Amino acid sequence: MKAPANTDKPIKIADAQAGILATYGALPATGYVRLSDLRPIIPLSDSSIWRRVKAGTFPAPVKLSERVTAWKAEDIRTWLDEQGKEAA
């Protein structure tokens, strides 16, 4: 089966969703995100993220399989919200 062609049409996003996307970037509302997905959203190095996980100041990941570790998107959103409240 052939993938649909990219039509380069702009995606219309409701105003409420636009605000969410501005805050969270490409972070999904639910599900799991891997470290590579967090890099554009969280302005920390991989080492800093793991250091904060160990210190308990960043959400702990979930081991999905022997070689796959991911974070719950909801936990990351909660953490981001907390960071915003502390800065205010």
Coordinates of N, CA and C in Angstrom, one line a residue:
M1 N 0.8 -1.2 0.0 CA 0.0 0.0 0.0 C 0.9 1.2 0.0
K2 N 0.5 2.2 -0.8 CA 1.3 3.4 -1.0 C 0.9 4.4 0.0
A3 N 1.9 5.1 0.6 CA 1.6 6.2 1.5 C 1.0 7.4 0.8
P4 N 0.1 8.1 1.4 CA -0.5 9.3 0.8 C 0.5 10.3 0.5
A5 N 0.3 11.0 -0.6 CA 1.3 12.0 -1.0 C 1.1 13.2 -0.1
N6 N 2.2 13.9 0.2 CA 2.2 15.1 1.0 C 1.7 16.3 0.1
T7 N 0.6 16.8 0.6 CA 0.0 17.9 -0.2 C 0.4 19.3 0.2
D8 N 1.2 19.4 1.3 CA 1.7 20.6 1.8 C 0.6 21.6 2.2
K9 N -0.6 21.0 2.6 CA -1.7 21.9 3.1 C -1.4 22.2 4.5
P10 N -1.7 23.4 4.9 CA -1.5 23.8 6.3 C -2.5 23.0 7.2
I11 N -2.1 22.6 8.4 CA -2.9 22.0 9.3 C -3.6 23.0 10.2
K12 N -4.9 23.0 10.3 CA -5.7 23.9 11.1 C -5.8 23.4 12.5
I13 N -5.3 24.2 13.4 CA -5.3 23.9 14.8 C -6.2 24.9 15.6
A14 N -7.1 24.4 16.4 CA -8.0 25.2 17.2 C -7.1 26.1 18.1
D15 N -7.6 27.3 18.5 CA -6.8 28.2 19.3 C -6.4 27.6 20.6
A16 N -7.2 26.8 21.2 CA -6.9 26.2 22.5 C -5.7 25.2 22.3
Q17 N -5.8 24.4 21.2 CA -4.7 23.5 20.9 C -3.4 24.2 20.6
A18 N -3.5 25.3 19.9 CA -2.3 26.1 19.5 C -1.5 26.5 20.8
G19 N -2.2 26.9 21.8 CA -1.6 27.3 23.1 C -0.9 26.1 23.7
I20 N -1.5 24.9 23.6 CA -0.9 23.7 24.2 C 0.3 23.3 23.4
L21 N 0.2 23.4 22.1 CA 1.4 23.0 21.3 C 2.6 24.0 21.5
A22 N 2.3 25.2 21.7 CA 3.3 26.2 22.0 C 4.0 25.9 23.3
T23 N 3.3 25.4 24.3 CA 3.9 25.0 25.5 C 4.7 23.7 25.5
Y24 N 4.1 22.7 24.9 CA 4.6 21.4 24.9 C 5.3 20.9 23.6
G25 N 5.3 21.7 22.6 CA 6.0 21.3 21.4 C 5.3 20.1 20.8
A26 N 6.0 19.1 20.4 CA 5.4 17.9 19.8 C 5.1 16.8 20.8
L27 N 5.0 17.1 22.0 CA 4.7 16.1 23.1 C 3.2 15.7 22.9
P28 N 3.0 14.3 22.8 CA 1.7 13.8 22.7 C 0.9 14.0 24.0
A29 N -0.4 14.0 23.9 CA -1.2 14.2 25.1 C -1.1 13.0 26.0
T30 N -1.0 11.8 25.5 CA -0.9 10.5 26.3 C 0.1 9.6 25.6
G31 N 0.4 8.6 26.2 CA 1.3 7.6 25.7 C 2.7 7.7 26.3
Y32 N 3.7 7.2 25.5 CA 5.1 7.2 26.0 C 6.0 8.0 25.0
V33 N 7.0 8.7 25.6 CA 7.9 9.4 24.8 C 9.3 8.9 25.1
R34 N 10.2 8.8 24.2 CA 11.6 8.4 24.4 C 12.5 9.6 24.6
L35 N 13.7 9.4 25.0 CA 14.6 10.5 25.2 C 14.8 11.3 24.0
S36 N 14.8 10.7 22.8 CA 15.0 11.5 21.6 C 13.8 12.4 21.3
D37 N 12.6 12.0 21.8 CA 11.5 12.9 21.7 C 11.5 14.1 22.7
L38 N 12.2 13.9 23.8 CA 12.3 14.9 24.8 C 13.3 16.0 24.4
R39 N 14.3 15.7 23.7 CA 15.4 16.6 23.4 C 14.9 18.0 22.8
P40 N 14.0 18.0 21.9 CA 13.5 19.3 21.4 C 12.6 20.1 22.4
I41 N 12.1 19.4 23.4 CA 11.1 20.0 24.3 C 11.8 20.4 25.6
I42 N 12.7 19.6 26.1 CA 13.4 19.8 27.4 C 14.8 20.4 27.1
P43 N 15.1 21.6 27.6 CA 16.4 22.2 27.3 C 17.5 21.7 28.3
L44 N 17.6 20.4 28.4 CA 18.6 19.7 29.2 C 19.3 18.7 28.4
S45 N 20.6 18.4 28.7 CA 21.3 17.4 28.0 C 20.8 16.0 28.5
D46 N 21.2 15.0 27.8 CA 20.8 13.6 28.2 C 21.3 13.3 29.6
S47 N 22.5 13.7 29.9 CA 23.2 13.4 31.2 C 22.4 14.2 32.3
S48 N 22.0 15.4 32.0 CA 21.3 16.2 33.0 C 20.0 15.6 33.3
I49 N 19.3 15.1 32.3 CA 18.0 14.4 32.5 C 18.2 13.2 33.4
W50 N 19.2 12.4 33.1 CA 19.4 11.2 33.9 C 19.8 11.5 35.3
R51 N 20.6 12.6 35.5 CA 21.0 13.0 36.8 C 19.8 13.4 37.6
R52 N 18.9 14.1 37.0 CA 17.7 14.6 37.7 C 16.7 13.4 38.0
V53 N 16.7 12.4 37.1 CA 15.9 11.2 37.4 C 16.4 10.6 38.7
K54 N 17.8 10.4 38.7 CA 18.4 9.8 39.9 C 18.1 10.6 41.2
A55 N 18.1 12.0 41.0 CA 17.9 12.8 42.2 C 16.4 13.0 42.6
G56 N 15.6 12.5 41.7 CA 14.1 12.5 42.0 C 13.5 13.9 41.6
T57 N 14.2 14.7 40.8 CA 13.6 16.0 40.4 C 13.1 16.0 38.9
F58 N 13.1 14.8 38.3 CA 12.6 14.6 37.0 C 11.8 13.3 37.0
P59 N 10.7 13.2 36.3 CA 9.9 11.9 36.3 C 10.8 10.7 35.9
A60 N 10.5 9.6 36.6 CA 11.2 8.4 36.3 C 10.7 7.8 35.1
P61 N 11.5 7.2 34.2 CA 11.0 6.5 33.0 C 10.5 5.1 33.4
V62 N 9.9 4.5 32.4 CA 9.3 3.2 32.5 C 10.1 2.3 31.5
K63 N 10.5 1.2 32.0 CA 11.2 0.2 31.1 C 10.2 -0.6 30.3
L64 N 10.1 -0.3 29.0 CA 9.1 -1.0 28.2 C 9.5 -2.4 27.7
S65 N 10.9 -2.5 27.5 CA 11.5 -3.8 27.2 C 12.9 -3.7 27.6
E66 N 13.7 -4.8 27.2 CA 15.1 -4.8 27.7 C 15.9 -3.6 27.2
R67 N 15.5 -3.1 26.0 CA 16.3 -2.0 25.4 C 15.5 -0.8 25.2
V68 N 14.3 -0.7 25.7 CA 13.5 0.5 25.4 C 13.0 1.1 26.8
T69 N 13.4 2.3 27.0 CA 13.0 3.1 28.1 C 12.3 4.3 27.6
A70 N 11.2 4.7 28.3 CA 10.4 5.8 27.8 C 9.7 6.4 29.1
W71 N 9.2 7.7 28.9 CA 8.5 8.4 29.9 C 7.1 8.5 29.5
K72 N 6.2 8.5 30.5 CA 4.8 8.8 30.3 C 4.7 10.2 29.9
A73 N 4.0 10.5 28.8 CA 3.8 11.9 28.4 C 3.1 12.7 29.4
E74 N 2.2 12.1 30.1 CA 1.4 12.8 31.2 C 2.4 13.3 32.3
D75 N 3.4 12.4 32.6 CA 4.3 12.8 33.7 C 5.2 14.0 33.2
I76 N 5.6 14.0 32.0 CA 6.4 15.1 31.4 C 5.6 16.4 31.4
R77 N 4.4 16.3 31.0 CA 3.5 17.5 31.0 C 3.3 18.1 32.4
T78 N 3.1 17.2 33.4 CA 3.0 17.6 34.8 C 4.3 18.3 35.2
W79 N 5.4 17.7 34.9 CA 6.7 18.3 35.3 C 6.9 19.6 34.6
L80 N 6.6 19.8 33.3 CA 6.7 21.0 32.7 C 5.8 22.1 33.3
D81 N 4.6 21.7 33.7 CA 3.7 22.7 34.3 C 4.3 23.1 35.7
E82 N 4.9 22.2 36.4 CA 5.5 22.6 37.7 C 6.7 23.5 37.5
Q83 N 7.4 23.3 36.4 CA 8.6 24.2 36.2 C 8.1 25.6 35.9
G84 N 6.9 25.7 35.2 CA 6.4 27.0 34.8 C 5.9 27.7 36.1
K85 N 5.3 27.0 37.0 CA 4.8 27.6 38.2 C 5.9 28.1 39.1
E86 N 7.0 27.3 39.2 CA 8.2 27.7 40.0 C 8.8 29.0 39.4
A87 N 8.8 29.2 38.1 CA 9.4 30.3 37.5 C 8.6 31.6 37.7
A88 N 7.3 31.4 37.9 CA 6.4 32.6 38.0 C 6.5 33.2 39.4

